[in-house]
Coordinates of C-alpha atoms and ligand atoms in Angstrom, one line a residue:
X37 CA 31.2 83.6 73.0
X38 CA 34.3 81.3 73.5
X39 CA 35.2 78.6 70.7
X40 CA 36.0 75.9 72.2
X41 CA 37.0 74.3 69.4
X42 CA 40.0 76.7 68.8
X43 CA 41.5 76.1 72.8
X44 CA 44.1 73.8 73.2
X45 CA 43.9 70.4 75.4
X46 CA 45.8 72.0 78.5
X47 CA 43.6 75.2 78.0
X48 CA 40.4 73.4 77.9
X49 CA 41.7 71.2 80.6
X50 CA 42.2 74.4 82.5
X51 CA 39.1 75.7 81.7
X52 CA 37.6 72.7 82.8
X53 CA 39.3 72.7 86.2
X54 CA 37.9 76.4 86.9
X55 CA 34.8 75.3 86.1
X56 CA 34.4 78.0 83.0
X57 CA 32.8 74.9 80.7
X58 CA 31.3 71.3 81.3
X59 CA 33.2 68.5 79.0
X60 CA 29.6 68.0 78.1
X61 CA 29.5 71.8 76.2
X62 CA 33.1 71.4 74.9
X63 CA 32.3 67.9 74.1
X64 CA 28.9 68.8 72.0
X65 CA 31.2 71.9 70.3
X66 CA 33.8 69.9 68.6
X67 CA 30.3 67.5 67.3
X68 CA 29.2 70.4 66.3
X69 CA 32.1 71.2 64.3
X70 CA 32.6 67.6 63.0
X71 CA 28.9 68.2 61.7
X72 CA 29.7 71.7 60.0
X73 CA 33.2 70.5 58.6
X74 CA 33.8 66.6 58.0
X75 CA 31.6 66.1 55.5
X76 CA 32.2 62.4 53.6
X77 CA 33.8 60.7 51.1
X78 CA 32.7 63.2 48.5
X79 CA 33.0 66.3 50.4
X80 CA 35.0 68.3 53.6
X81 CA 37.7 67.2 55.4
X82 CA 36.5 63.8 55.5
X83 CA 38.6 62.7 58.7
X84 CA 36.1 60.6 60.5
X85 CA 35.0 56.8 59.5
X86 CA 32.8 56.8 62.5
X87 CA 31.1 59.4 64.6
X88 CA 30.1 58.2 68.0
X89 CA 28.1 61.5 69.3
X90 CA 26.0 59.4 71.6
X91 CA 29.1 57.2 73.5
X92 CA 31.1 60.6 73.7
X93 CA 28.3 62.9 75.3
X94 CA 27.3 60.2 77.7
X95 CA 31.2 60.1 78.6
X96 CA 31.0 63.6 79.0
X97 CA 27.8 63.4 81.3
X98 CA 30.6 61.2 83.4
X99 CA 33.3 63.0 83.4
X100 CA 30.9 66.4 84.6
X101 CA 29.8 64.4 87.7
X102 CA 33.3 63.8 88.8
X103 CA 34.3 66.7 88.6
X104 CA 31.4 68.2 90.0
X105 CA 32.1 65.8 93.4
X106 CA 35.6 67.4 93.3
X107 CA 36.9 63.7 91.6
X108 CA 38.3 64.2 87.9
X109 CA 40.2 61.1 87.0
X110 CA 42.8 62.7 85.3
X111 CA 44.4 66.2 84.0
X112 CA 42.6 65.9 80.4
X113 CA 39.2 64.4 82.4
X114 CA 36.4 65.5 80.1
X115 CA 38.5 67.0 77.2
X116 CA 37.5 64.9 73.9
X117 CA 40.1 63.2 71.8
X118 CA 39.7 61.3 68.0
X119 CA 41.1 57.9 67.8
X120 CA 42.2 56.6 64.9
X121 CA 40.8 53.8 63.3
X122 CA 43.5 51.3 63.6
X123 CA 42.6 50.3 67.2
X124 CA 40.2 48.3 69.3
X125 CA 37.1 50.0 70.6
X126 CA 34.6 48.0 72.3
X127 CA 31.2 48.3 70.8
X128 CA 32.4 51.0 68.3
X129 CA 33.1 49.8 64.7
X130 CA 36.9 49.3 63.7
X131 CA 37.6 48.8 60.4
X132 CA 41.2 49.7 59.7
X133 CA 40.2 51.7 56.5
X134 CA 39.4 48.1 54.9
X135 CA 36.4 45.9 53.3
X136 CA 37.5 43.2 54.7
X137 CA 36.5 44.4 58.5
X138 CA 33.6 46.1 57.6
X139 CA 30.7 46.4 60.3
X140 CA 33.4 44.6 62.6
X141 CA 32.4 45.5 66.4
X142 CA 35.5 44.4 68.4
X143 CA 34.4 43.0 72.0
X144 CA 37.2 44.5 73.6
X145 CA 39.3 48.0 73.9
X146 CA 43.1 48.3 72.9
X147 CA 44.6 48.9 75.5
X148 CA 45.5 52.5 75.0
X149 CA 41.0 53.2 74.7
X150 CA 41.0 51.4 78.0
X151 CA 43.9 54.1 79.1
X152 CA 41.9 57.3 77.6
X153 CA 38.6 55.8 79.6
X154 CA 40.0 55.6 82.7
X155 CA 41.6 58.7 82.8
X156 CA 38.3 60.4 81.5
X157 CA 38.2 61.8 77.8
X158 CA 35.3 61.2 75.6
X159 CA 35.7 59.4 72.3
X160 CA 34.3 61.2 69.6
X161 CA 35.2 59.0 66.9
X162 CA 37.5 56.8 64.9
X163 CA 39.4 58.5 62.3
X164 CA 40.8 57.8 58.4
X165 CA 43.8 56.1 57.5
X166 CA 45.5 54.1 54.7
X167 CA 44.2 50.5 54.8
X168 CA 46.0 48.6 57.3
X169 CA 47.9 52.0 57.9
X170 CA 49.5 51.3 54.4
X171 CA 50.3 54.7 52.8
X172 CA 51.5 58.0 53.1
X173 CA 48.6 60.0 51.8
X174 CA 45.0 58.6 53.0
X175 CA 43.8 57.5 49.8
X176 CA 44.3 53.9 50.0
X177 CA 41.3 53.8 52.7
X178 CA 38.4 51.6 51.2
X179 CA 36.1 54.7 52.3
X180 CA 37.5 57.6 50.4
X181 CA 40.6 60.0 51.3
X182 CA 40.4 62.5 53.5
X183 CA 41.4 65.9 52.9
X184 CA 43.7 68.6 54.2
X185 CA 42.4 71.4 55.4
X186 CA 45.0 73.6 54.1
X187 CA 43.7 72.8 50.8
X188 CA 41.0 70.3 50.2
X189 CA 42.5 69.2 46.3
X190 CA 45.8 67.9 48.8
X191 CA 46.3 65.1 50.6
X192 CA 46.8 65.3 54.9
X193 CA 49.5 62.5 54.7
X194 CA 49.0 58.6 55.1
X195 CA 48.3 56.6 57.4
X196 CA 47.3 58.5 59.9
X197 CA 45.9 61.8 57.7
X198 CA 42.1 61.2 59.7
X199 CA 43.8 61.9 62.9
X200 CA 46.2 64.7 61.6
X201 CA 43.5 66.3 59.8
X202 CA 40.6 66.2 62.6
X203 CA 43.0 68.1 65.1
X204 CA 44.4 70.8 62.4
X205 CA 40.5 71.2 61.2
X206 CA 39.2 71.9 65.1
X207 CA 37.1 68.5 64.5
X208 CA 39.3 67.2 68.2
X209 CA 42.0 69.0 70.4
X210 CA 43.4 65.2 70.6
X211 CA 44.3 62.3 68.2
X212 CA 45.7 59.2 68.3
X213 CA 47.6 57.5 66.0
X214 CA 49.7 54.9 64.8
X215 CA 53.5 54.9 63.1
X216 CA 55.1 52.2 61.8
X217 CA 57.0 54.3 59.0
X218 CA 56.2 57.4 59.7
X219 CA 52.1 57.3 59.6
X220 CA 52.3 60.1 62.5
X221 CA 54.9 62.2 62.1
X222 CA 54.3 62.8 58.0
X223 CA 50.5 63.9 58.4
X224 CA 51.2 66.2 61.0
X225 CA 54.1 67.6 58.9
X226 CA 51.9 68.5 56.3
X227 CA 49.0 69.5 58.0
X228 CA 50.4 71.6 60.8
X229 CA 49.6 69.6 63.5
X230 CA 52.4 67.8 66.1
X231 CA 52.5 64.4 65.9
X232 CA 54.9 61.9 68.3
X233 CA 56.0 58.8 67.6
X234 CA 57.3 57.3 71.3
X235 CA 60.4 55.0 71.9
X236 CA 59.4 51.4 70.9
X237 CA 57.5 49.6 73.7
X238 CA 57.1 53.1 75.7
X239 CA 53.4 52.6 74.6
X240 CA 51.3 49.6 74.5
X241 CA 50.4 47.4 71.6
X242 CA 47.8 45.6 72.5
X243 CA 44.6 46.2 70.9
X244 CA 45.5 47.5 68.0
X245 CA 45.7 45.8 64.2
X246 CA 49.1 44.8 63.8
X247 CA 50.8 46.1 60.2
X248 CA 54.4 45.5 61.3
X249 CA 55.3 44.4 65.3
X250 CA 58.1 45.4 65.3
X251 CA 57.7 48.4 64.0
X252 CA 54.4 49.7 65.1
X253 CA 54.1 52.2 68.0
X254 CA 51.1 54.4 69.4
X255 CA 51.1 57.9 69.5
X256 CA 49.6 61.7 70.4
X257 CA 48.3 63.8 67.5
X258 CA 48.2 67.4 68.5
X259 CA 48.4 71.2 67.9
X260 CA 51.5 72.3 71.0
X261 CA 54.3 69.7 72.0
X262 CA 52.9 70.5 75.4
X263 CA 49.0 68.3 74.5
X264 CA 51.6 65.4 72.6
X265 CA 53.2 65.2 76.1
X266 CA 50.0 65.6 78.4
X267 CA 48.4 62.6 75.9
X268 CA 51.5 60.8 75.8
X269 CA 51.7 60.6 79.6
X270 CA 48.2 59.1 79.6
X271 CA 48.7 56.6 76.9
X272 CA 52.1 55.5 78.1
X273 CA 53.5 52.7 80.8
X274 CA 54.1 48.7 80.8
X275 CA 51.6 47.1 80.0
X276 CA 51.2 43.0 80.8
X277 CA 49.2 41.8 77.3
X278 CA 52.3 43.4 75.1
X279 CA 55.2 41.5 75.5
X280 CA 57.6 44.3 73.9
X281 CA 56.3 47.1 76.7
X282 CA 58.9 48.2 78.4
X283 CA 58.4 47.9 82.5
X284 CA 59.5 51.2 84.0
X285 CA 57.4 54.7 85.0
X286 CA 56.4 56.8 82.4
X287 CA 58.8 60.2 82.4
X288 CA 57.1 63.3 83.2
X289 CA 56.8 64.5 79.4
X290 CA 54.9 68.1 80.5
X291 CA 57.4 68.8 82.9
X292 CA 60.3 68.5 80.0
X293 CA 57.6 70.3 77.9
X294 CA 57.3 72.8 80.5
X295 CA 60.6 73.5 80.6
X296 CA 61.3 73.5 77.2
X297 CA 58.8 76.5 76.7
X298 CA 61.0 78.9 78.5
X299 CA 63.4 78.8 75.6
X300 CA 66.9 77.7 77.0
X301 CA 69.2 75.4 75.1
X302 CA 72.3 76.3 76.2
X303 CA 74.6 72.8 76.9
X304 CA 72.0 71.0 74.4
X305 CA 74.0 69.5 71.4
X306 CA 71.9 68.9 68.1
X307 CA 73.1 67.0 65.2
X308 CA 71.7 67.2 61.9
X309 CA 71.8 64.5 59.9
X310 CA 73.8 64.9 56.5
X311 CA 71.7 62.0 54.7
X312 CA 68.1 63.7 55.2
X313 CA 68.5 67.0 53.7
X314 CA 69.4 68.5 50.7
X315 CA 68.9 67.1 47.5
X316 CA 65.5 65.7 46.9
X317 CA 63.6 68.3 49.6
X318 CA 61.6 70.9 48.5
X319 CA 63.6 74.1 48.3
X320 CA 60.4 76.0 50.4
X321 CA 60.6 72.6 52.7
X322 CA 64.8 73.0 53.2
X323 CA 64.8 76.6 54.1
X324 CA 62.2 76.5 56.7
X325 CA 64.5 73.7 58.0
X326 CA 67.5 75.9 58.0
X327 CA 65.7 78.6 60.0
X328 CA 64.8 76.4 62.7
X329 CA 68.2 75.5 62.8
X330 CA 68.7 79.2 63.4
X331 CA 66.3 79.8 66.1
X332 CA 67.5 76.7 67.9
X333 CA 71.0 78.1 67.8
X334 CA 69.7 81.3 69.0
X335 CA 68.3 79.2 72.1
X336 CA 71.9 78.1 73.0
X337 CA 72.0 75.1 71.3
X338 CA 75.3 73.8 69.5
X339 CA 74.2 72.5 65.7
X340 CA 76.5 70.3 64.2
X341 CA 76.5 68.2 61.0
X342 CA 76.4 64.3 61.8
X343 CA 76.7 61.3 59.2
X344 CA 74.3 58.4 59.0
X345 CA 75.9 56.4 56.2
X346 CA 73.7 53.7 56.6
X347 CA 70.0 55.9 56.6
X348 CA 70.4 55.7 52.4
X349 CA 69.1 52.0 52.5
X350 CA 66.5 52.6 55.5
X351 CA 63.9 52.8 53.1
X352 CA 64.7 49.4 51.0
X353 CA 65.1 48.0 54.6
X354 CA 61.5 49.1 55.7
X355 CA 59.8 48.3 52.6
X356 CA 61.1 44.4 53.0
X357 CA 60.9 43.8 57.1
X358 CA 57.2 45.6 57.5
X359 CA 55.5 43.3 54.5
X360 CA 57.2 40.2 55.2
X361 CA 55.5 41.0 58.7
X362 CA 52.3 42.3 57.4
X363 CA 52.1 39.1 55.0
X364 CA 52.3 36.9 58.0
X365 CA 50.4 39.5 60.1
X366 CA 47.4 39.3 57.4
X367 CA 47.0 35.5 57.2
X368 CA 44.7 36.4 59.8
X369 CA 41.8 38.0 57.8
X370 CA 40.6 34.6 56.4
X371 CA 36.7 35.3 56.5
X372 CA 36.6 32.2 59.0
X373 CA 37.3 34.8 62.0
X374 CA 36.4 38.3 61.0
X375 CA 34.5 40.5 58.9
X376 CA 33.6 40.0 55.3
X377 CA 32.8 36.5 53.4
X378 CA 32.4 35.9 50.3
X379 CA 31.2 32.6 49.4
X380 CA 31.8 31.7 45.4
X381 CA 28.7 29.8 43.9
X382 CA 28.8 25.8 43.4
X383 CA 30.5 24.3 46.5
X384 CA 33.2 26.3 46.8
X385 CA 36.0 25.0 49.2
X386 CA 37.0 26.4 52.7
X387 CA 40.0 27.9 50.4
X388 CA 37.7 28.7 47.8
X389 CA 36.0 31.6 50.5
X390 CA 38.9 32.7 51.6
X391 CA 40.6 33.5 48.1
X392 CA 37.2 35.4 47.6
X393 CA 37.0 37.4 50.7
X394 CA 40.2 38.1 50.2
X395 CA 40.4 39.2 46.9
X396 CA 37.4 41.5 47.6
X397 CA 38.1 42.6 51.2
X398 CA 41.8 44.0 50.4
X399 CA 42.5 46.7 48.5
X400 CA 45.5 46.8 45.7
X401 CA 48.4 48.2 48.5
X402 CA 47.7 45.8 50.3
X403 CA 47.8 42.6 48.2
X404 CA 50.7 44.4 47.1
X405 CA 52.4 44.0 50.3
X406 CA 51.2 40.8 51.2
X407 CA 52.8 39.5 48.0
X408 CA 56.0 41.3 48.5
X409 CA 56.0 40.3 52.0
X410 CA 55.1 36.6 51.1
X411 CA 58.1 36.6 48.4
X412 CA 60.5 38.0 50.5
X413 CA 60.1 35.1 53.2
X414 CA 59.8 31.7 51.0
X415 CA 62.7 29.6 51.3
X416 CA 65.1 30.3 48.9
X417 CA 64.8 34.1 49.2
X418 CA 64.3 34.6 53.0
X419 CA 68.4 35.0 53.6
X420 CA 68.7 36.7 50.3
X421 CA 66.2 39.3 51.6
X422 CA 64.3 39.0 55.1
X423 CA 67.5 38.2 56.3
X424 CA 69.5 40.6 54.7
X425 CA 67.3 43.4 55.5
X426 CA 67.8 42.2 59.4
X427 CA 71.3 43.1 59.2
X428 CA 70.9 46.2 57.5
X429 CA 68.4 47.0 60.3
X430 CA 71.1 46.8 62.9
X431 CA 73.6 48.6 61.0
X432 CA 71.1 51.6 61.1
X433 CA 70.8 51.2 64.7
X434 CA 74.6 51.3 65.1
X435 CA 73.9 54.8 63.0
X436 CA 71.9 56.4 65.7
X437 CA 74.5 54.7 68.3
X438 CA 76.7 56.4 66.9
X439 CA 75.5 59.8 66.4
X440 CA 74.0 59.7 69.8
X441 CA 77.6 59.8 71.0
X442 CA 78.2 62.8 69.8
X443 CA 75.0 64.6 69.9
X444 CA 71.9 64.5 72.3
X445 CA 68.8 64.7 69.7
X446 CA 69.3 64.4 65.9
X447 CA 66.9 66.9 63.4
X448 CA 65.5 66.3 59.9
X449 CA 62.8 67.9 58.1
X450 CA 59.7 65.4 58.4
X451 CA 59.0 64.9 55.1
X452 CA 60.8 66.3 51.9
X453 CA 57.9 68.0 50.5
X454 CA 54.5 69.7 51.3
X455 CA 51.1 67.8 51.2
X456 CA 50.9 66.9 47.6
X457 CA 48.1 66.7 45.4
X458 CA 45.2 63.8 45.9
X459 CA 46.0 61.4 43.0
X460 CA 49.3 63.1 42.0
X461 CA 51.0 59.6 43.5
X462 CA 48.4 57.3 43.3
X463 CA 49.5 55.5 40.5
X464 CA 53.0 55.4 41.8
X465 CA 53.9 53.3 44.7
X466 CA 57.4 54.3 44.7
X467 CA 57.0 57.5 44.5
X468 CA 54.4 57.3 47.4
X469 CA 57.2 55.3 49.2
X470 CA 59.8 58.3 49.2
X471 CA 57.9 60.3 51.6
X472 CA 58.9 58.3 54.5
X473 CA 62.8 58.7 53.8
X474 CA 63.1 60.7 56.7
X475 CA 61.0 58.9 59.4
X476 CA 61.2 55.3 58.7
X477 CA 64.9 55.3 60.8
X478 CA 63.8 56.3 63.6
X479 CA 61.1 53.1 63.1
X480 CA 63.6 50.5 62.4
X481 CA 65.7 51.8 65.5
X482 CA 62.9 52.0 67.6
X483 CA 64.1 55.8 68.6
X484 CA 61.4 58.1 69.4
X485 CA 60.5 61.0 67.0
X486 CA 58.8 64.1 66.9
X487 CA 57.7 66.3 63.9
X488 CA 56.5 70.3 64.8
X489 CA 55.4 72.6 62.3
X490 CA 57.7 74.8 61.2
X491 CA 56.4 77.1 58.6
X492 CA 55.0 77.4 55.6
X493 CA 56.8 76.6 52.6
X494 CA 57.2 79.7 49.6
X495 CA 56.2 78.0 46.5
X496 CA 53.0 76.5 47.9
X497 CA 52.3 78.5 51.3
X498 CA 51.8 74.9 52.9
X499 CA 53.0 73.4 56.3
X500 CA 56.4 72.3 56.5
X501 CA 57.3 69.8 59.3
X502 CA 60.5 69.8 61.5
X503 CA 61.7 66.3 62.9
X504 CA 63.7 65.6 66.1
X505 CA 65.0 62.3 67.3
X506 CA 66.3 60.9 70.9
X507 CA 68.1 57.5 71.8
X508 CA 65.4 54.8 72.9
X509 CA 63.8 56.2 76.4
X510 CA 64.7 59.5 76.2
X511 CA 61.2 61.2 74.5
X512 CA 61.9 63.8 77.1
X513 CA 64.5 65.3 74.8
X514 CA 61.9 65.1 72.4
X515 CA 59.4 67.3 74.7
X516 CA 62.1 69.8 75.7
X517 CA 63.6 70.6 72.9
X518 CA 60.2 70.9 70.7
X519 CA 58.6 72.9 73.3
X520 CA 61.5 75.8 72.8
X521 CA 61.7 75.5 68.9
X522 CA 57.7 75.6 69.0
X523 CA 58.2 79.0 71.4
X524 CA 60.4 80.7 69.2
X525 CA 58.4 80.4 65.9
X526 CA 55.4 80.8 67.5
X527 CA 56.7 84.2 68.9
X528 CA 57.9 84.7 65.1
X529 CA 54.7 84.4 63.9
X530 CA 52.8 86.4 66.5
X531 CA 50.8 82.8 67.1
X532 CA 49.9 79.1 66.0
X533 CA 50.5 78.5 62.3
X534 CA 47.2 76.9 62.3
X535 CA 45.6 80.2 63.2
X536 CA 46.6 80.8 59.3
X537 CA 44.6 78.0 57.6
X538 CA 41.8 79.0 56.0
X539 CA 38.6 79.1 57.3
X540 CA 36.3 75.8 56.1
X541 CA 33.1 76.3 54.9
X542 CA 30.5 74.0 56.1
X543 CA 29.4 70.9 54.2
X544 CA 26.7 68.3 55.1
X545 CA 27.2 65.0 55.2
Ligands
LIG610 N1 53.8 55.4 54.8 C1 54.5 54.2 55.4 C2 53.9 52.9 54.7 O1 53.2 53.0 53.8 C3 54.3 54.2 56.8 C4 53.0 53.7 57.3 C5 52.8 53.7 58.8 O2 53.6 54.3 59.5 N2 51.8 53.1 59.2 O3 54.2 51.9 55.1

């Protein structure tokens, strides 16, 4: 009997098409697996906040009787997908990982649900993260972290580690997520999984919880580069309710991805960046990243070394523009509008609540931030540091400007180490802050990045990620390039790297 579970988007989409399953059976298989694997907060992967079997199969019902009148709304019609909790779902609880939206039932989808509706795929849940997509490792949710299924003692990577873990457990072929530093790209580094973070503005805003505008950006979640582009298609295009989406046709990502996959990089010219390597990355970590380098040589590619002087203070940058904006951003959750309220006894004030609410419905990151960010922009400070972190910004951006001149995608590993221990960096903000070194540029750019697995490391025997980054509209590159590097390690090691996780052994929930 065929596991479902174990095909990937285009095959069950392909399946699907020849009429070999219903989205109803493929739909029910991955619930079924969710059931076996996800457990809770105490136990399993722990990937899912909220499991909507009911909205998915009857979405599945739908998407059988279209195609069954010879009408499928899209490629992916009927092939399930995970979203992660961060955005809008109408009628399904979003909670952003927080107390302070608990039991919140938005009236509305984001506009990238709407997107997935239309063109057919059933929802099967929303997924884990960080509070307010604060974090690089999943335990900051107000729920309980979730777990890599490499090893369940190891974090899957922050924000997004619901998403990242769901697809490299079998619990979804498809995941979205969010990245604002890094919050795709660094869980599917160290779970094995592709994650894509598009150019700024390529996909729309609206709908989901804002952490940082200008930093935020929607993504695919995946196991090939070929799903990331197939889901990226879907997601992408102008949208009228975000005033940041870019207004042009959405590139044919699974053509470049397409392409990609027959293995020629002759004329390509990659560039790897001098700042993000090296000292600080795992030795396991830096060598699968010099291998890669090897095998995209061996496509035809031309590797050279590029600078990026100005990358060292990217990650001082990012941790002063995104919680001045997440301060402001947060002002929001004033137990007036939304979710929790807490009212003191006596006759407490309107302020009195909201100091309550607020003190119970955020967690410690995130007062952390909101006090950084608040800091950072009172007079007296806001040149000295919001303003000074603006120009940095734009020096970075000259970076990339400059190294794009020379070179047409730029390569890093993801993240300098493999998935690290749950509570080994807890207690440790700063330390939780370094994993992003090598994605947050590409965020405060706005360039689009990509992050393929790329082995596993040899102290640990866990999944290293390899990054690539294009100039602003070109994800493309991203496509073409990550298809061929993905061909020639996957024809290294006889198949997926997933196919060596371990098997997981049921839990209930
Ligand atoms: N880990 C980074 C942070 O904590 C990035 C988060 C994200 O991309 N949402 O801010």
């Amino acid at each position: 009997m065929t596991d479902w579970t174990r095909k990937t988007a285009d095959e069950l989409a392909q399946a699907l098409a020849a009429g070999e399953v219903t989205s109803v059976e493929l739909t029910q298989a991955h619930l079924d697996r969710i059931a076996a694997v996800d457990g809770n907060a105490d136990a399993g992967i722990h990937a899912f906040l909220h499991v909507d079997a009911e909205g998915a199969l009857a979405q599945a019902k739908a998407s059988d009787e279209r195609r069954a009148a010879g009408t499928p709304a899209s490629y992916l019609d009927g092939v399930p997908i995970a979203v992660k909790d961060v955005l809008a779902t109408e009628g399904v609880p979003t909670t952003v990982a927080s107390k302070i939206l608990e039991g919140w039932i938005p009236p509305y989808d984001a506009t990238v649900v709407k997107k997935l509706k239309e063109a057919g795929l059933p929802i099967l849940g929303k997924t884990n993260m960080d509070e307010f997509a604060m974090g690089s490792s999943t335990e900051h949710s107000a729920y309980g972290p979730t777990r890599n299924p490499w090893d369940q003692t190891r974090i899957p990577g922050g924000s997004g580690g619901g998403s990242a873990a769901a697809v490299a457990a079998f619990e979804a072929p498809l995941a979205l997520g969010t990245d604002t530093g890094g919050s795709i790209r660094q869980p599917a580094a160290v779970t094995g999984s592709v994650g894509v973070k598009p150019t700024y503005g390529g996909v729309s805003r609206y709908g989901l919880v804002a952490m940082a505008n200008s930093l935020d950006q929607v993504g695919p979640v995946t196991r090939t580069v070929l799903d990331s582009a197939l889901l990226h298609e879907l997601i992408g295009g102008h949208d009228p309710l975000d005033s940041t989406s870019i207004d042009a046709p959405v590139p044919a990502f699974a053509d470049a991805a397409r392409q990609g996959a027959a293995g020629d990089l002759s004329g390509l010219k990659v560039g790897v960046i001098r700042e993000l390597q090296g000292e600080g990355y795992q030795p396991g970590v830096q060598a699968r990243f010099d291998e890669s380098l090897d095998l995209l040589r061996a496509a035809g590619a031309e590797v050279v070394e590029v600078s990026c002087p100005n990358f060292v203070h990217a990650l001082a940058t990012y941790y002063l523009v995104m919680p001045c904006e997440a301060s402001s951003n947060l002002a929001k959750f004033d137990a007036m509008r939304y979710g929790l309220r807490v009212t003191p006894d006596g006759d407490p004030s309107a302020e009195d609540v909201m100091r309550a609410s607020r003190d119970a419905g955020f967690g410690d990151e995130v007062k952390r931030r909101i006090i950084i960010g608040t800091y950072a922009l009172s007079s007296g400070y806001y040149d000295a540091y919001y303003g000074q972190a603006q120009k940095v910004r734009t020096l970075i951006t000259q970076d990339f400007e400059a190294a794009f001149a020379q070179v047409d995608v730029l390569v890093s590993p993801t993240s300098p180490t493999t998935a690290f221990k749950l509570g080994e960096k807890l207690d440790d903000p700063i330390a939780m802050y370094l994993n992003d070194l090598a994605t947050i540029p590409a965020n405060l750019a706005g360039v689009p990045g990509i992050s393929l697995p790329n082995g596993l490391a040899d102290e640990d025997d866990l999944p290293s990620g390899f990054q690539i980054l294009a100039p602003a509209t070109e994800d493309v590159r991203l496509y073409r390039v990550g298809a061929a590097l993905e061909a020639a390690l996957e024809k290294n090691w006889g198949g997926p790297l997933l196919d060596r996780a371990p098997e997981l052994e049921g839990v209930s929930a």
